Structure formats: structure tokens, C-alpha cells
Amino acid sequence: MDSSSSSNADSRFSDSITDKKPADFQKKLIISMLLNIGIFIVEFLGGIFTNSLALISDSLHNLSDFLALLLSYFASRIVLWKSNSQKSFGYIRVEIFVAFVNAMALVLIGLYLIYEAIQRFSSPEPIAGGWMLLIAIFGFGANVIATLLLRAHRHHDLNIKSAYLHLLTDAMESLAVVVTAIMIMWWDWKILDPILSIAIGIFIIKSGWEIVSETVNILTEGTPRGIDLDEVAAFIQSFPGVVNIHHLHIWGISSRVRALSAHIVVQDQLISVGNKITSELEKELERRFGINHPTLQLESCICDEQGVVVDINIKDNSV
């Protein structure tokens, strides 16, 4: 690969991984953590006092939010650590790992809440609806504040997105608990308590599984969502000066860094001409597909192995 292509790609990659989040993000994250631990304490004790499984369910989800936000806080610090000889990509994948852990926690909590709710169907217990309503209103208000604090930052990366989804689901759950408490107060519909807990559990599992799926795709270096590998290959093949493309790989290093490597066949020509082709191609790949870390290997003849997608052959030297 030519030097200018490498330096241009490295420059864009460096910019993308050192793009710091807004200065007030970590401050808002700390406030959200304090709100969530406060909600957990009030709702958990309130759930025991009122005998409401829905309140206890909401409190446990808030506890998971606190832990998720704590992980997100440390991840937002670690991701800015500089690259070194042992970690040439830096620590940007910490974001993906934290998002995966957060999402798996959501799935497990959702399953636990559904299990507890099913147990409650067989042995319903009296619920103090009035106190349940007051505690639920407190939880809803605090959750709304915590959610709004991170709303503006939710598109920055998967780590923040997973934390934001934790808070958003909690706010919705707290509102549902408020409505349930009103119905229990007025009509004594105790059956709504475990029903709501099951609904909360299902919603938590769905939200968590979506992020699990996305993070696993990145960790297994799958083609990023929203990118059609064949479309990218066709675009490169049709680019002026390109004779052939093969050995194409596209993957996500993080939710904000998309990488590409490929062998590009061009006419036998001056290196400066090849530099111009790769430089213009890299700009178009970023503009059209959001690929901001391309590595293009120029060749003047086609390799023995053909095909846009070619298996990576590992030689066994032990024989």
C-alpha cells in the first residue's frame, strides 16, 4: 500500500477515535448515576413496604442502570487512552464490550422479573396502592430527569446508546407503575401488578437483545449494519482507474469506526498516479458509506485467488 493512502487513512482514523464527547457528558453521567441509585433505594424499600412486585421490578432495573452508567463512565474515560505498541487501535473497543455487558444484564434481569411475576400469579398478596402511587411518581420524575440528561448524547456510540436505553425503559416502566398503582387504588386490580412486571420484563429483554446482537456483530467483525458489501465492491470496481477488486473485508472496529481492506488492481503506472486513485477512492468511501479507516493494497496484476470475498488461508507449518 502506498504511503499517502496510509497516512490519509491513519489521519481520519485518529480523528474518529479521539473525537471527544461533549465536555458536560461525564458530569451528566454522574448526576444520572446518583439519581438511579436514589430511585433504587426508594423503590426497593417502597416495594417491600407496599408489597408491590412492580415497584421492586422497577427498582432492580434502576440498580442495573446505575451499574450500567458506572461502566459507561469508566468506558468513556478509557476510550480516550492513547494507542501504544501493544494496543495499536487504542482502547476504543472497550465501548463495545461495556455495551455488551450492559445489554446482557438487561436480558437476565428481564428473565428474572418474568419468573417472579409468574410466581406471584399463584399467590397474590395485598398491595398498599396509595403508597405505591407516591413512590412510583417519585421514580417516574427522577427517571425522566436522568433520561433527558443523556438524550442529546445518545447517538455518539453504542456505550452511551445502551445507557440511554436503560434510562428510557425505566422512565416508561415508572409511568406504567404509576398507572397500575392508580388502578389498584380505585378498583383493587391486584392482578395488574404481576402482569405489569411481565410486560416490563419482555420490554427489557427486547431492548437488551437488540444491543447484544449489534455488539456481537462488531466483536465477530461482521459487515456493519447498513452496509451492503456487494454494493461497496461494485462501487470500487466502477471507480476510475480500478481494473479489479478482490480480498474485500469490511468490519466495525467500534460503532463509530468502520474499516475496510481490499486488493485493488490498477494499470502498471507511476506510484504517484496510484496514490491519486486511492486518495480519491478513500474520500468517496467515507462520503458514501461512512468507511473512515480504509486500507487499500495496490496491485498491477490479479492474485491467484479470485473473488470479492476470499477465505483467509492459514498455513499449517507444523507438518
mmCIF file of C-alpha atoms in Angstrom:
data_model
loop_
_atom_site.group_PDB
_atom_site.id
_atom_site.type_symbol
_atom_site.label_atom_id
_atom_site.label_comp_id
_atom_site.label_asym_id
_atom_site.label_seq_id
_atom_site.Cartn_x
_atom_site.Cartn_y
_atom_site.Cartn_z
ATOM 1 C CA MET A 1 0.000 0.000 0.000
ATOM 2 C CA ASP A 2 1.300 3.470 -0.848
ATOM 3 C CA SER A 3 2.392 5.873 1.866
ATOM 4 C CA SER A 4 -0.060 8.686 1.128
ATOM 5 C CA SER A 5 -3.002 6.294 1.227
ATOM 6 C CA SER A 6 -1.795 5.004 4.579
ATOM 7 C CA SER A 7 -1.217 8.449 6.074
ATOM 8 C CA ASN A 8 -4.591 9.779 4.903
ATOM 9 C CA ALA A 9 -6.424 6.784 6.343
ATOM 10 C CA ASP A 10 -4.493 6.949 9.604
ATOM 11 C CA SER A 11 -5.306 10.650 9.947
ATOM 12 C CA ARG A 12 -9.032 10.048 9.541
ATOM 13 C CA PHE A 13 -8.898 7.068 11.912
ATOM 14 C CA SER A 14 -7.079 9.130 14.546
ATOM 15 C CA ASP A 15 -9.672 11.891 14.250
ATOM 16 C CA SER A 16 -12.540 9.441 14.645
ATOM 17 C CA ILE A 17 -11.254 7.750 17.791
ATOM 18 C CA THR A 18 -10.111 10.916 19.530
ATOM 19 C CA ASP A 19 -13.382 12.733 18.878
ATOM 20 C CA LYS A 20 -14.154 13.603 22.465
ATOM 21 C CA LYS A 21 -17.697 13.599 23.698
ATOM 22 C CA PRO A 22 -19.209 16.933 24.752
ATOM 23 C CA ALA A 23 -17.449 18.334 27.815
ATOM 24 C CA ASP A 24 -20.532 18.076 30.006
ATOM 25 C CA PHE A 25 -21.257 14.414 29.192
ATOM 26 C CA GLN A 26 -19.377 12.908 32.137
ATOM 27 C CA LYS A 27 -20.945 15.432 34.532
ATOM 28 C CA LYS A 28 -24.419 14.459 33.309
ATOM 29 C CA LEU A 29 -23.481 10.795 33.598
ATOM 30 C CA ILE A 30 -22.551 11.244 37.274
ATOM 31 C CA ILE A 31 -25.841 13.056 38.003
ATOM 32 C CA SER A 32 -27.759 10.242 36.258
ATOM 33 C CA MET A 33 -25.918 7.658 38.385
ATOM 34 C CA LEU A 34 -26.838 9.459 41.606
ATOM 35 C CA LEU A 35 -30.477 9.689 40.513
ATOM 36 C CA ASN A 36 -30.588 5.980 39.681
ATOM 37 C CA ILE A 37 -29.103 4.790 42.950
ATOM 38 C CA GLY A 38 -31.578 7.060 44.751
ATOM 39 C CA ILE A 39 -34.504 5.624 42.778
ATOM 40 C CA PHE A 40 -33.338 2.088 43.529
ATOM 41 C CA ILE A 41 -33.205 2.667 47.288
ATOM 42 C CA VAL A 42 -36.601 4.397 47.458
ATOM 43 C CA GLU A 43 -38.426 1.967 45.148
ATOM 44 C CA PHE A 44 -36.885 -1.211 46.562
ATOM 45 C CA LEU A 45 -37.756 -0.308 50.147
ATOM 46 C CA GLY A 46 -41.108 1.013 48.958
ATOM 47 C CA GLY A 47 -41.807 -2.215 47.072
ATOM 48 C CA ILE A 48 -41.173 -4.269 50.205
ATOM 49 C CA PHE A 49 -43.325 -1.909 52.294
ATOM 50 C CA THR A 50 -46.245 -1.847 49.819
ATOM 51 C CA ASN A 51 -45.852 -5.496 48.730
ATOM 52 C CA SER A 52 -45.601 -4.390 45.080
ATOM 53 C CA LEU A 53 -43.595 -6.618 42.742
ATOM 54 C CA ALA A 54 -43.879 -3.947 40.049
ATOM 55 C CA LEU A 55 -42.048 -1.441 42.274
ATOM 56 C CA ILE A 56 -39.374 -3.996 43.160
ATOM 57 C CA SER A 57 -39.019 -4.835 39.444
ATOM 58 C CA ASP A 58 -38.575 -1.178 38.587
ATOM 59 C CA SER A 59 -36.060 -0.724 41.409
ATOM 60 C CA LEU A 60 -33.930 -3.661 40.225
ATOM 61 C CA HIS A 61 -33.911 -2.242 36.734
ATOM 62 C CA ASN A 62 -32.748 1.075 38.180
ATOM 63 C CA LEU A 63 -29.969 -0.746 40.025
ATOM 64 C CA SER A 64 -28.880 -2.263 36.715
ATOM 65 C CA ASP A 65 -28.994 1.251 35.254
ATOM 66 C CA PHE A 66 -26.681 2.510 37.979
ATOM 67 C CA LEU A 67 -24.186 -0.263 37.263
ATOM 68 C CA ALA A 68 -24.555 0.330 33.503
ATOM 69 C CA LEU A 69 -23.921 4.046 33.891
ATOM 70 C CA LEU A 70 -20.946 3.327 36.149
ATOM 71 C CA LEU A 71 -19.465 1.088 33.462
ATOM 72 C CA SER A 72 -20.262 3.709 30.819
ATOM 73 C CA TYR A 73 -18.471 6.364 32.844
ATOM 74 C CA PHE A 74 -15.281 4.325 33.097
ATOM 75 C CA ALA A 75 -15.547 3.304 29.429
ATOM 76 C CA SER A 76 -15.845 6.956 28.373
ATOM 77 C CA ARG A 77 -12.565 7.616 30.195
ATOM 78 C CA ILE A 78 -10.698 4.513 28.996
ATOM 79 C CA VAL A 79 -11.649 5.002 25.329
ATOM 80 C CA LEU A 80 -9.565 8.210 25.267
ATOM 81 C CA TRP A 81 -6.365 6.416 26.313
ATOM 82 C CA LYS A 82 -3.746 6.719 23.579
ATOM 83 C CA SER A 83 -2.694 3.887 21.282
ATOM 84 C CA ASN A 84 0.540 2.054 22.064
ATOM 85 C CA SER A 85 2.679 -0.761 20.702
ATOM 86 C CA GLN A 86 0.514 -3.361 22.454
ATOM 87 C CA LYS A 87 -2.852 -1.735 21.609
ATOM 88 C CA SER A 88 -2.391 -0.236 18.143
ATOM 89 C CA PHE A 89 -6.109 0.572 17.880
ATOM 90 C CA GLY A 90 -6.134 2.095 21.350
ATOM 91 C CA TYR A 91 -8.991 1.129 23.656
ATOM 92 C CA ILE A 92 -11.968 2.074 21.511
ATOM 93 C CA ARG A 93 -13.443 -1.434 21.700
ATOM 94 C CA VAL A 94 -13.965 -1.019 25.439
ATOM 95 C CA GLU A 95 -17.134 0.802 24.383
ATOM 96 C CA ILE A 96 -18.398 -2.324 22.594
ATOM 97 C CA PHE A 97 -17.536 -4.685 25.448
ATOM 98 C CA VAL A 98 -19.287 -2.449 28.004
ATOM 99 C CA ALA A 99 -22.354 -2.169 25.771
ATOM 100 C CA PHE A 100 -22.442 -5.986 25.503
ATOM 101 C CA VAL A 101 -22.222 -6.437 29.293
ATOM 102 C CA ASN A 102 -24.937 -3.825 29.860
ATOM 103 C CA ALA A 103 -27.243 -5.444 27.329
ATOM 104 C CA MET A 104 -26.733 -8.954 28.725
ATOM 105 C CA ALA A 105 -27.579 -7.593 32.183
ATOM 106 C CA LEU A 106 -30.842 -6.266 30.753
ATOM 107 C CA VAL A 107 -31.745 -9.663 29.284
ATOM 108 C CA LEU A 108 -31.017 -11.537 32.536
ATOM 109 C CA ILE A 109 -32.955 -9.029 34.657
ATOM 110 C CA GLY A 110 -35.910 -9.277 32.279
ATOM 111 C CA LEU A 111 -35.973 -13.072 32.584
ATOM 112 C CA TYR A 112 -35.797 -12.862 36.385
ATOM 113 C CA LEU A 113 -38.704 -10.401 36.578
ATOM 114 C CA ILE A 114 -40.888 -12.619 34.396
ATOM 115 C CA TYR A 115 -40.101 -15.606 36.635
ATOM 116 C CA GLU A 116 -41.013 -13.669 39.806
ATOM 117 C CA ALA A 117 -44.223 -12.363 38.240
ATOM 118 C CA ILE A 118 -45.370 -15.861 37.286
ATOM 119 C CA GLN A 119 -44.800 -16.959 40.883
ATOM 120 C CA ARG A 120 -46.963 -14.053 42.101
ATOM 121 C CA PHE A 121 -49.934 -15.215 39.976
ATOM 122 C CA SER A 122 -50.286 -18.349 42.083
ATOM 123 C CA SER A 123 -50.139 -16.453 45.382
ATOM 124 C CA PRO A 124 -51.432 -12.860 45.044
ATOM 125 C CA GLU A 125 -50.765 -10.585 48.014
ATOM 126 C CA PRO A 126 -52.419 -7.331 49.229
ATOM 127 C CA ILE A 127 -50.813 -4.116 47.944
ATOM 128 C CA ALA A 128 -50.772 -0.641 49.547
ATOM 129 C CA GLY A 129 -51.893 1.263 46.438
ATOM 130 C CA GLY A 130 -51.630 4.773 47.911
ATOM 131 C CA TRP A 131 -48.007 4.474 48.966
ATOM 132 C CA MET A 132 -47.228 2.605 45.765
ATOM 133 C CA LEU A 133 -48.563 5.566 43.750
ATOM 134 C CA LEU A 134 -46.485 8.155 45.625
ATOM 135 C CA ILE A 135 -43.285 6.132 45.272
ATOM 136 C CA ALA A 136 -43.990 5.436 41.588
ATOM 137 C CA ILE A 137 -44.484 9.167 40.886
ATOM 138 C CA PHE A 138 -41.124 9.896 42.526
ATOM 139 C CA GLY A 139 -39.453 7.188 40.434
ATOM 140 C CA PHE A 140 -41.041 8.434 37.218
ATOM 141 C CA GLY A 141 -39.953 12.039 37.792
ATOM 142 C CA ALA A 142 -36.372 11.101 38.640
ATOM 143 C CA ASN A 143 -36.153 8.737 35.661
ATOM 144 C CA VAL A 144 -37.379 11.415 33.259
ATOM 145 C CA ILE A 145 -34.690 13.815 34.500
ATOM 146 C CA ALA A 146 -31.958 11.166 34.159
ATOM 147 C CA THR A 147 -33.139 10.275 30.634
ATOM 148 C CA LEU A 148 -33.222 13.888 29.455
ATOM 149 C CA LEU A 149 -29.668 14.408 30.714
ATOM 150 C CA LEU A 150 -28.289 11.817 28.258
ATOM 151 C CA ARG A 151 -30.752 12.299 25.397
ATOM 152 C CA ALA A 152 -28.523 14.680 23.425
ATOM 153 C CA HIS A 153 -25.583 12.226 23.571
ATOM 154 C CA ARG A 154 -27.418 9.008 22.607
ATOM 155 C CA HIS A 155 -26.072 8.838 19.026
ATOM 156 C CA HIS A 156 -22.364 9.128 19.932
ATOM 157 C CA ASP A 157 -21.601 5.412 20.375
ATOM 158 C CA LEU A 158 -23.103 2.080 21.454
ATOM 159 C CA ASN A 159 -21.913 2.524 25.021
ATOM 160 C CA ILE A 160 -23.916 5.740 25.505
ATOM 161 C CA LYS A 161 -26.814 4.362 23.471
ATOM 162 C CA SER A 162 -27.125 1.324 25.740
ATOM 163 C CA ALA A 163 -27.002 3.532 28.855
ATOM 164 C CA TYR A 164 -29.628 5.858 27.379
ATOM 165 C CA LEU A 165 -31.908 2.919 26.547
ATOM 166 C CA HIS A 166 -31.591 1.715 30.145
ATOM 167 C CA LEU A 167 -32.876 5.094 31.353
ATOM 168 C CA LEU A 168 -35.593 5.408 28.715
ATOM 169 C CA THR A 169 -37.037 1.992 29.502
ATOM 170 C CA ASP A 170 -37.004 2.823 33.205
ATOM 171 C CA ALA A 171 -38.928 6.056 32.625
ATOM 172 C CA MET A 172 -41.578 4.158 30.640
ATOM 173 C CA GLU A 173 -41.756 1.447 33.279
ATOM 174 C CA SER A 174 -42.186 4.008 36.061
ATOM 175 C CA LEU A 175 -45.072 5.611 34.172
ATOM 176 C CA ALA A 176 -46.697 2.192 33.808
ATOM 177 C CA VAL A 177 -46.250 1.611 37.558
ATOM 178 C CA VAL A 178 -47.985 4.955 38.240
ATOM 179 C CA VAL A 179 -50.979 3.903 36.110
ATOM 180 C CA THR A 180 -51.070 0.464 37.749
ATOM 181 C CA ALA A 181 -50.986 1.992 41.241
ATOM 182 C CA ILE A 182 -53.980 4.193 40.359
ATOM 183 C CA MET A 183 -55.950 1.172 39.131
ATOM 184 C CA ILE A 184 -55.087 -0.829 42.250
ATOM 185 C CA MET A 185 -56.201 2.093 44.441
ATOM 186 C CA TRP A 186 -59.521 2.624 42.664
ATOM 187 C CA TRP A 187 -60.542 -0.864 41.552
ATOM 188 C CA ASP A 188 -58.301 -3.178 43.625
ATOM 189 C CA TRP A 189 -56.940 -4.828 40.475
ATOM 190 C CA LYS A 190 -54.002 -6.571 42.178
ATOM 191 C CA ILE A 191 -53.541 -8.868 39.192
ATOM 192 C CA LEU A 192 -52.149 -5.882 37.279
ATOM 193 C CA ASP A 193 -49.012 -5.880 39.437
ATOM 194 C CA PRO A 194 -47.552 -9.189 38.126
ATOM 195 C CA ILE A 195 -48.951 -8.501 34.638
ATOM 196 C CA LEU A 196 -47.050 -5.220 34.516
ATOM 197 C CA SER A 197 -43.922 -6.956 35.797
ATOM 198 C CA ILE A 198 -44.108 -9.448 32.909
ATOM 199 C CA ALA A 199 -44.622 -6.620 30.403
ATOM 200 C CA ILE A 200 -41.616 -4.791 31.849
ATOM 201 C CA GLY A 201 -39.550 -7.975 31.652
ATOM 202 C CA ILE A 202 -40.420 -8.553 27.983
ATOM 203 C CA PHE A 203 -39.620 -4.953 27.093
ATOM 204 C CA ILE A 204 -36.285 -5.141 28.917
ATOM 205 C CA ILE A 205 -35.337 -8.372 27.107
ATOM 206 C CA LYS A 206 -36.221 -6.896 23.699
ATOM 207 C CA SER A 207 -34.210 -3.712 24.320
ATOM 208 C CA GLY A 208 -31.216 -5.646 25.605
ATOM 209 C CA TRP A 209 -31.213 -8.249 22.851
ATOM 210 C CA GLU A 210 -31.075 -5.627 20.089
ATOM 211 C CA ILE A 211 -27.826 -4.251 21.525
ATOM 212 C CA VAL A 212 -26.444 -7.760 22.187
ATOM 213 C CA SER A 213 -26.978 -8.566 18.507
ATOM 214 C CA GLU A 214 -25.284 -5.363 17.347
ATOM 215 C CA THR A 215 -22.278 -5.714 19.661
ATOM 216 C CA VAL A 216 -21.756 -9.391 18.770
ATOM 217 C CA ASN A 217 -21.719 -8.412 15.086
ATOM 218 C CA ILE A 218 -18.933 -5.906 15.800
ATOM 219 C CA LEU A 219 -16.955 -8.252 18.072
ATOM 220 C CA THR A 220 -17.097 -11.014 15.419
ATOM 221 C CA GLU A 221 -16.062 -8.432 12.794
ATOM 222 C CA GLY A 222 -19.197 -8.820 10.711
ATOM 223 C CA THR A 223 -20.099 -6.351 7.979
ATOM 224 C CA PRO A 224 -21.572 -3.282 9.739
ATOM 225 C CA ARG A 225 -25.324 -2.897 9.628
ATOM 226 C CA GLY A 226 -26.462 -0.612 6.845
ATOM 227 C CA ILE A 227 -23.555 -1.534 4.559
ATOM 228 C CA ASP A 228 -24.022 -3.867 1.571
ATOM 229 C CA LEU A 229 -20.636 -5.441 0.809
ATOM 230 C CA ASP A 230 -21.632 -6.209 -2.788
ATOM 231 C CA GLU A 231 -22.686 -2.588 -3.301
ATOM 232 C CA VAL A 232 -19.330 -1.340 -1.999
ATOM 233 C CA ALA A 233 -17.491 -3.840 -4.214
ATOM 234 C CA ALA A 234 -19.447 -2.714 -7.284
ATOM 235 C CA PHE A 235 -18.689 0.926 -6.496
ATOM 236 C CA ILE A 236 -14.942 0.290 -6.153
ATOM 237 C CA GLN A 237 -14.921 -1.850 -9.308
ATOM 238 C CA SER A 238 -16.521 1.000 -11.285
ATOM 239 C CA PHE A 239 -14.202 3.674 -9.864
ATOM 240 C CA PRO A 240 -11.997 5.382 -12.494
ATOM 241 C CA GLY A 241 -8.594 3.713 -12.710
ATOM 242 C CA VAL A 242 -9.624 0.465 -10.958
ATOM 243 C CA VAL A 243 -9.299 -2.705 -13.054
ATOM 244 C CA ASN A 244 -10.336 -5.272 -10.445
ATOM 245 C CA ILE A 245 -11.105 -5.659 -6.729
ATOM 246 C CA HIS A 246 -10.723 -8.762 -4.565
ATOM 247 C CA HIS A 247 -9.986 -9.755 -0.969
ATOM 248 C CA LEU A 248 -12.547 -7.214 0.259
ATOM 249 C CA HIS A 249 -13.275 -7.059 4.000
ATOM 250 C CA ILE A 250 -15.474 -4.517 5.797
ATOM 251 C CA TRP A 251 -15.890 -4.523 9.569
ATOM 252 C CA GLY A 252 -16.531 -2.277 12.547
ATOM 253 C CA ILE A 253 -13.702 -1.527 14.969
ATOM 254 C CA SER A 254 -16.239 0.345 17.098
ATOM 255 C CA SER A 255 -19.686 1.820 16.479
ATOM 256 C CA ARG A 256 -18.011 4.960 15.099
ATOM 257 C CA VAL A 257 -15.059 3.454 13.217
ATOM 258 C CA ARG A 258 -15.708 1.404 10.070
ATOM 259 C CA ALA A 259 -12.715 -0.293 8.492
ATOM 260 C CA LEU A 260 -12.121 -1.716 5.025
ATOM 261 C CA SER A 261 -9.258 -3.637 3.468
ATOM 262 C CA ALA A 262 -9.040 -4.676 -0.164
ATOM 263 C CA HIS A 263 -6.692 -5.553 -3.002
ATOM 264 C CA ILE A 264 -7.105 -3.072 -5.863
ATOM 265 C CA VAL A 265 -5.736 -3.900 -9.321
ATOM 266 C CA VAL A 266 -4.705 -0.895 -11.447
ATOM 267 C CA GLN A 267 -2.705 -0.424 -14.635
ATOM 268 C CA ASP A 268 1.080 -0.671 -14.335
ATOM 269 C CA GLN A 269 1.849 3.002 -13.787
ATOM 270 C CA LEU A 270 3.697 5.573 -11.669
ATOM 271 C CA ILE A 271 3.211 5.354 -7.900
ATOM 272 C CA SER A 272 2.019 8.972 -7.860
ATOM 273 C CA VAL A 273 -0.863 8.048 -10.185
ATOM 274 C CA GLY A 274 -1.818 5.138 -7.932
ATOM 275 C CA ASN A 275 -1.679 7.475 -4.924
ATOM 276 C CA LYS A 276 -4.195 9.777 -6.566
ATOM 277 C CA ILE A 277 -6.607 6.901 -7.260
ATOM 278 C CA THR A 278 -6.517 5.603 -3.681
ATOM 279 C CA SER A 279 -6.772 9.093 -2.186
ATOM 280 C CA GLU A 280 -9.905 9.930 -4.175
ATOM 281 C CA LEU A 281 -11.383 6.468 -3.584
ATOM 282 C CA GLU A 282 -10.912 6.729 0.189
ATOM 283 C CA LYS A 283 -12.712 10.079 0.276
ATOM 284 C CA GLU A 284 -15.659 8.612 -1.641
ATOM 285 C CA LEU A 285 -15.811 5.524 0.595
ATOM 286 C CA GLU A 286 -16.159 7.755 3.649
ATOM 287 C CA ARG A 287 -18.681 10.071 1.998
ATOM 288 C CA ARG A 288 -20.908 7.331 0.561
ATOM 289 C CA PHE A 289 -20.592 4.529 3.107
ATOM 290 C CA GLY A 290 -19.127 6.075 6.272
ATOM 291 C CA ILE A 291 -15.982 3.918 5.962
ATOM 292 C CA ASN A 292 -13.353 6.027 7.724
ATOM 293 C CA HIS A 293 -10.421 3.591 8.048
ATOM 294 C CA PRO A 294 -9.730 2.044 4.616
ATOM 295 C CA THR A 295 -6.574 0.114 3.762
ATOM 296 C CA LEU A 296 -6.096 -0.381 0.020
ATOM 297 C CA GLN A 297 -3.347 -2.589 -1.399
ATOM 298 C CA LEU A 298 -2.472 -1.624 -4.983
ATOM 299 C CA GLU A 299 -1.511 -4.367 -7.450
ATOM 300 C CA SER A 300 -0.631 -4.333 -11.145
ATOM 301 C CA CYS A 301 -1.720 -7.929 -11.713
ATOM 302 C CA ILE A 302 -4.510 -10.100 -10.344
ATOM 303 C CA CYS A 303 -3.761 -12.516 -7.485
ATOM 304 C CA ASP A 304 -4.093 -16.275 -7.891
ATOM 305 C CA GLU A 305 -7.094 -16.258 -5.533
ATOM 306 C CA GLN A 306 -10.099 -14.548 -7.089
ATOM 307 C CA GLY A 307 -13.405 -13.284 -5.726
ATOM 308 C CA VAL A 308 -14.555 -10.241 -3.829
ATOM 309 C CA VAL A 309 -14.753 -12.313 -0.636
ATOM 310 C CA VAL A 310 -11.869 -14.764 -0.213
ATOM 311 C CA ASP A 311 -11.257 -17.016 2.790
ATOM 312 C CA ILE A 312 -8.149 -16.249 4.817
ATOM 313 C CA ASN A 313 -5.931 -19.323 4.464
ATOM 314 C CA ILE A 314 -3.696 -20.088 7.435
ATOM 315 C CA LYS A 315 -0.788 -22.368 6.571
ATOM 316 C CA ASP A 316 -0.041 -25.213 8.935
ATOM 317 C CA ASN A 317 3.740 -25.064 9.429
ATOM 318 C CA SER A 318 3.750 -27.958 11.888
ATOM 319 C CA VAL A 319 3.692 -30.572 9.124
#
